[in-house]
PDB file of C-alpha atoms in Angstrom:
ATOM      1  CA  MET B 118     -55.272 -16.139   3.650  1.00 49.00           C
ATOM      2  CA  SER B 119     -59.039 -16.254   3.146  1.00 54.00           C
ATOM      3  CA  GLN B 120     -59.877 -15.510   6.764  1.00 68.00           C
ATOM      4  CA  LYS B 121     -58.810 -12.177   8.286  1.00 85.00           C
ATOM      5  CA  LEU B 122     -56.443 -12.122  11.247  1.00 90.00           C
ATOM      6  CA  ASP B 123     -58.036 -11.121  14.519  1.00 93.00           C
ATOM      7  CA  GLU B 124     -56.361  -9.150  17.307  1.00 94.00           C
ATOM      8  CA  ILE B 125     -55.074 -12.302  19.059  1.00 95.00           C
ATOM      9  CA  ASP B 126     -53.496 -13.583  15.814  1.00 95.00           C
ATOM     10  CA  ARG B 127     -51.825 -10.204  15.278  1.00 94.00           C
ATOM     11  CA  LYS B 128     -50.419 -10.191  18.814  1.00 95.00           C
ATOM     12  CA  ILE B 129     -49.098 -13.740  18.390  1.00 95.00           C
ATOM     13  CA  ILE B 130     -47.366 -12.684  15.166  1.00 94.00           C
ATOM     14  CA  GLU B 131     -45.910  -9.584  16.868  1.00 93.00           C
ATOM     15  CA  ALA B 132     -44.485 -11.748  19.663  1.00 93.00           C
ATOM     16  CA  LEU B 133     -42.955 -14.192  17.176  1.00 92.00           C
ATOM     17  CA  GLN B 134     -41.512 -11.334  15.096  1.00 90.00           C
ATOM     18  CA  LYS B 135     -39.723 -10.013  18.183  1.00 89.00           C
ATOM     19  CA  ASP B 136     -38.319 -13.476  18.963  1.00 89.00           C
ATOM     20  CA  ALA B 137     -39.488 -16.607  17.152  1.00 90.00           C
ATOM     21  CA  ARG B 138     -38.055 -18.681  20.016  1.00 91.00           C
ATOM     22  CA  THR B 139     -40.579 -17.305  22.509  1.00 92.00           C
ATOM     23  CA  PRO B 140     -42.352 -20.302  24.082  1.00 94.00           C
ATOM     24  CA  PHE B 141     -46.070 -20.571  23.354  1.00 95.00           C
ATOM     25  CA  THR B 142     -46.676 -20.722  27.129  1.00 95.00           C
ATOM     26  CA  GLU B 143     -45.102 -17.275  27.510  1.00 95.00           C
ATOM     27  CA  ILE B 144     -47.090 -15.833  24.591  1.00 95.00           C
ATOM     28  CA  GLY B 145     -50.279 -17.382  25.959  1.00 95.00           C
ATOM     29  CA  LYS B 146     -49.630 -15.953  29.410  1.00 96.00           C
ATOM     30  CA  GLU B 147     -49.135 -12.447  27.967  1.00 95.00           C
ATOM     31  CA  LEU B 148     -52.363 -12.723  25.956  1.00 96.00           C
ATOM     32  CA  GLY B 149     -54.447 -14.503  28.582  1.00 96.00           C
ATOM     33  CA  ILE B 150     -54.904 -17.686  26.522  1.00 96.00           C
ATOM     34  CA  SER B 151     -53.556 -21.233  26.793  1.00 96.00           C
ATOM     35  CA  ASP B 152     -50.378 -22.399  25.095  1.00 94.00           C
ATOM     36  CA  ALA B 153     -52.529 -24.937  23.209  1.00 96.00           C
ATOM     37  CA  THR B 154     -54.578 -22.065  21.764  1.00 96.00           C
ATOM     38  CA  VAL B 155     -51.389 -20.276  20.683  1.00 95.00           C
ATOM     39  CA  HIS B 156     -50.102 -23.503  19.102  1.00 95.00           C
ATOM     40  CA  PHE B 157     -53.399 -24.084  17.260  1.00 95.00           C
ATOM     41  CA  ARG B 158     -53.531 -20.503  15.967  1.00 95.00           C
ATOM     42  CA  VAL B 159     -49.894 -20.572  14.787  1.00 95.00           C
ATOM     43  CA  LYS B 160     -50.491 -23.854  12.925  1.00 94.00           C
ATOM     44  CA  LYS B 161     -53.636 -22.359  11.375  1.00 93.00           C
ATOM     45  CA  MET B 162     -51.754 -19.221  10.261  1.00 93.00           C
ATOM     46  CA  ILE B 163     -48.921 -21.314   8.782  1.00 92.00           C
ATOM     47  CA  LYS B 164     -51.396 -23.487   6.872  1.00 92.00           C
ATOM     48  CA  ALA B 165     -53.247 -20.390   5.606  1.00 91.00           C
ATOM     49  CA  GLY B 166     -50.007 -18.699   4.515  1.00 90.00           C
ATOM     50  CA  ALA B 167     -50.121 -15.786   6.968  1.00 91.00           C
ATOM     51  CA  ILE B 168     -46.860 -17.048   8.515  1.00 92.00           C
ATOM     52  CA  LYS B 169     -44.508 -18.015   5.714  1.00 90.00           C
ATOM     53  CA  LYS B 170     -41.374 -19.013   7.628  1.00 88.00           C
ATOM     54  CA  TYR B 171     -39.332 -18.618  10.766  1.00 83.00           C
ATOM     55  CA  THR B 172     -35.943 -17.028  10.244  1.00 81.00           C
ATOM     56  CA  VAL B 173     -32.731 -16.218  12.069  1.00 77.00           C
ATOM     57  CA  VAL B 174     -31.214 -12.762  12.525  1.00 73.00           C
ATOM     58  CA  VAL B 175     -27.503 -13.135  13.181  1.00 66.00           C
ATOM     59  CA  ASP B 176     -25.092 -10.770  14.884  1.00 60.00           C
ATOM     60  CA  LYS B 177     -23.095  -9.341  11.979  1.00 52.00           C
ATOM     61  CA  GLY B 178     -20.065  -8.936  14.230  1.00 50.00           C
ATOM     62  CA  VAL B 179     -20.025 -12.669  14.871  1.00 50.00           C
ATOM     63  CA  TYR B 180     -21.237 -13.921  11.511  1.00 60.00           C
ATOM     64  CA  GLU B 181     -19.027 -13.938   8.433  1.00 67.00           C
ATOM     65  CA  SER B 182     -20.319 -10.847   6.588  1.00 70.00           C
ATOM     66  CA  GLN B 183     -19.449  -7.562   8.235  1.00 84.00           C
ATOM     67  CA  VAL B 184     -19.786  -5.050   5.377  1.00 90.00           C
ATOM     68  CA  PHE B 185     -23.139  -4.590   3.664  1.00 92.00           C
ATOM     69  CA  CYS B 186     -24.276  -2.605   0.670  1.00 95.00           C
ATOM     70  CA  TYR B 187     -27.507  -2.101  -1.232  1.00 97.00           C
ATOM     71  CA  MET B 188     -27.117  -1.919  -4.981  1.00 97.00           C
ATOM     72  CA  LEU B 189     -29.768  -0.250  -7.149  1.00 98.00           C
ATOM     73  CA  ILE B 190     -29.671  -1.703 -10.648  1.00 98.00           C
ATOM     74  CA  LYS B 191     -31.228  -0.706 -13.963  1.00 98.00           C
ATOM     75  CA  VAL B 192     -31.154  -3.356 -16.700  1.00 97.00           C
ATOM     76  CA  LYS B 193     -31.819  -3.546 -20.435  1.00 97.00           C
ATOM     77  CA  HIS B 194     -35.472  -3.951 -21.416  1.00 96.00           C
ATOM     78  CA  GLY B 195     -36.751  -7.506 -20.924  1.00 96.00           C
ATOM     79  CA  LYS B 196     -33.728  -8.682 -18.913  1.00 97.00           C
ATOM     80  CA  ILE B 197     -35.028  -8.345 -15.325  1.00 97.00           C
ATOM     81  CA  ASP B 198     -35.790 -12.057 -14.818  1.00 97.00           C
ATOM     82  CA  GLU B 199     -32.514 -13.208 -16.377  1.00 97.00           C
ATOM     83  CA  ILE B 200     -30.391 -10.814 -14.310  1.00 97.00           C
ATOM     84  CA  SER B 201     -32.351 -11.532 -11.124  1.00 97.00           C
ATOM     85  CA  LYS B 202     -31.738 -15.278 -11.477  1.00 97.00           C
ATOM     86  CA  GLN B 203     -28.015 -14.660 -11.989  1.00 97.00           C
ATOM     87  CA  LEU B 204     -27.890 -12.446  -8.893  1.00 97.00           C
ATOM     88  CA  VAL B 205     -29.786 -14.998  -6.774  1.00 96.00           C
ATOM     89  CA  ALA B 206     -27.078 -17.555  -7.619  1.00 95.00           C
ATOM     90  CA  MET B 207     -24.254 -15.323  -6.331  1.00 94.00           C
ATOM     91  CA  GLU B 208     -22.867 -16.284  -2.921  1.00 88.00           C
ATOM     92  CA  ARG B 209     -22.448 -12.751  -1.539  1.00 91.00           C
ATOM     93  CA  VAL B 210     -25.867 -11.509  -2.693  1.00 94.00           C
ATOM     94  CA  ASN B 211     -28.224 -11.837   0.301  1.00 90.00           C
ATOM     95  CA  MET B 212     -31.380 -10.333  -1.191  1.00 94.00           C
ATOM     96  CA  VAL B 213     -32.757  -9.700  -4.689  1.00 97.00           C
ATOM     97  CA  GLN B 214     -35.944  -7.668  -5.209  1.00 98.00           C
ATOM     98  CA  GLU B 215     -37.613  -6.413  -8.371  1.00 98.00           C
ATOM     99  CA  VAL B 216     -38.796  -2.841  -7.841  1.00 98.00           C
ATOM    100  CA  HIS B 217     -40.901  -0.199  -9.556  1.00 96.00           C
ATOM    101  CA  GLY B 218     -39.375   3.215 -10.140  1.00 95.00           C
ATOM    102  CA  SER B 219     -36.173   4.551 -11.637  1.00 96.00           C
ATOM    103  CA  ASN B 220     -34.403   1.216 -10.996  1.00 97.00           C
ATOM    104  CA  ASP B 221     -35.398  -2.357 -11.824  1.00 98.00           C
ATOM    105  CA  ILE B 222     -33.667  -4.438  -9.148  1.00 98.00           C
ATOM    106  CA  VAL B 223     -32.422  -3.823  -5.602  1.00 98.00           C
ATOM    107  CA  ILE B 224     -29.938  -6.241  -4.064  1.00 98.00           C
ATOM    108  CA  LYS B 225     -28.184  -6.491  -0.724  1.00 95.00           C
ATOM    109  CA  ILE B 226     -24.573  -7.648  -0.740  1.00 94.00           C
ATOM    110  CA  GLY B 227     -22.750  -8.942   2.346  1.00 91.00           C
ATOM    111  CA  ALA B 228     -18.960  -9.231   2.428  1.00 91.00           C
ATOM    112  CA  THR B 229     -16.247  -9.890   4.983  1.00 89.00           C
ATOM    113  CA  ASN B 230     -14.374  -6.688   4.109  1.00 90.00           C
ATOM    114  CA  LEU B 231     -14.389  -3.729   1.729  1.00 92.00           C
ATOM    115  CA  GLU B 232     -12.125  -5.420  -0.807  1.00 94.00           C
ATOM    116  CA  GLU B 233     -14.477  -8.392  -1.094  1.00 92.00           C
ATOM    117  CA  LEU B 234     -17.416  -5.993  -1.414  1.00 94.00           C
ATOM    118  CA  ARG B 235     -15.618  -4.059  -4.170  1.00 95.00           C
ATOM    119  CA  ASN B 236     -14.812  -7.304  -6.022  1.00 95.00           C
ATOM    120  CA  THR B 237     -18.442  -8.465  -5.814  1.00 95.00           C
ATOM    121  CA  ILE B 238     -19.702  -5.122  -7.138  1.00 96.00           C
ATOM    122  CA  ALA B 239     -17.154  -5.241  -9.979  1.00 96.00           C
ATOM    123  CA  MET B 240     -18.255  -8.768 -10.908  1.00 95.00           C
ATOM    124  CA  ILE B 241     -21.894  -7.647 -11.075  1.00 96.00           C
ATOM    125  CA  GLN B 242     -21.008  -4.560 -13.144  1.00 95.00           C
ATOM    126  CA  GLU B 243     -19.350  -6.751 -15.780  1.00 95.00           C
ATOM    127  CA  ASN B 244     -22.798  -7.923 -16.893  1.00 95.00           C
ATOM    128  CA  SER B 245     -23.528  -6.211 -20.207  1.00 95.00           C
ATOM    129  CA  ASN B 246     -27.297  -6.274 -19.526  1.00 96.00           C
ATOM    130  CA  ILE B 247     -26.879  -3.902 -16.562  1.00 97.00           C
ATOM    131  CA  THR B 248     -27.113  -0.323 -17.806  1.00 96.00           C
ATOM    132  CA  THR B 249     -26.604   1.633 -14.556  1.00 96.00           C
ATOM    133  CA  SER B 250     -26.076   0.939 -10.871  1.00 95.00           C
ATOM    134  CA  GLU B 251     -25.835   2.880  -7.638  1.00 96.00           C
ATOM    135  CA  TYR B 252     -24.490   1.758  -4.260  1.00 94.00           C
ATOM    136  CA  LEU B 253     -25.528   2.486  -0.712  1.00 95.00           C
ATOM    137  CA  THR B 254     -23.018   1.179   1.832  1.00 92.00           C
ATOM    138  CA  ILE B 255     -24.657   0.495   5.181  1.00 91.00           C
ATOM    139  CA  LEU B 256     -22.951   2.391   7.997  1.00 91.00           C
ATOM    140  CA  LYS B 257     -25.233   1.497  10.901  1.00 88.00           C
ATOM    141  CA  THR B 258     -28.409  -0.567  11.217  1.00 84.00           C
ATOM    142  CA  TRP B 259     -31.047   0.932  13.501  1.00 90.00           C
ATOM    143  CA  LYS B 260     -33.658  -1.775  13.024  1.00 84.00           C
ATOM    144  CA  GLU B 261     -33.732  -4.982  11.047  1.00 75.00           C
TER     145      GLU B 261
END
């Protein structure tokens, strides 16, 4: 975004991050501006790339996946892109990120139960281009 965000833009983004369904009239009322101004600024921020997308956060108890795990992966030299693309294509892999540090890739796996999680991890480990991996099973989420 070529133009910097001002305080009003930041407050609009904060309100939408809390709940993207918040009506522009409500946001405008909180900020002392019209809903038309909120609408205009949101459209401007979308066009400029400051707001990339709206998303949904689901209740994990209601949604299909109930067991989650982060997997830290180290791969053979030059294989990050190839492995990342394979991981992106996997149904149970919810997130794939290339990282800097002692690992190359971090993924988040969602499964309906521990057996499905174990099977997904085993399937990933079968890849001969993965040299090491470490798992962090999520026990409780404090903030998402």
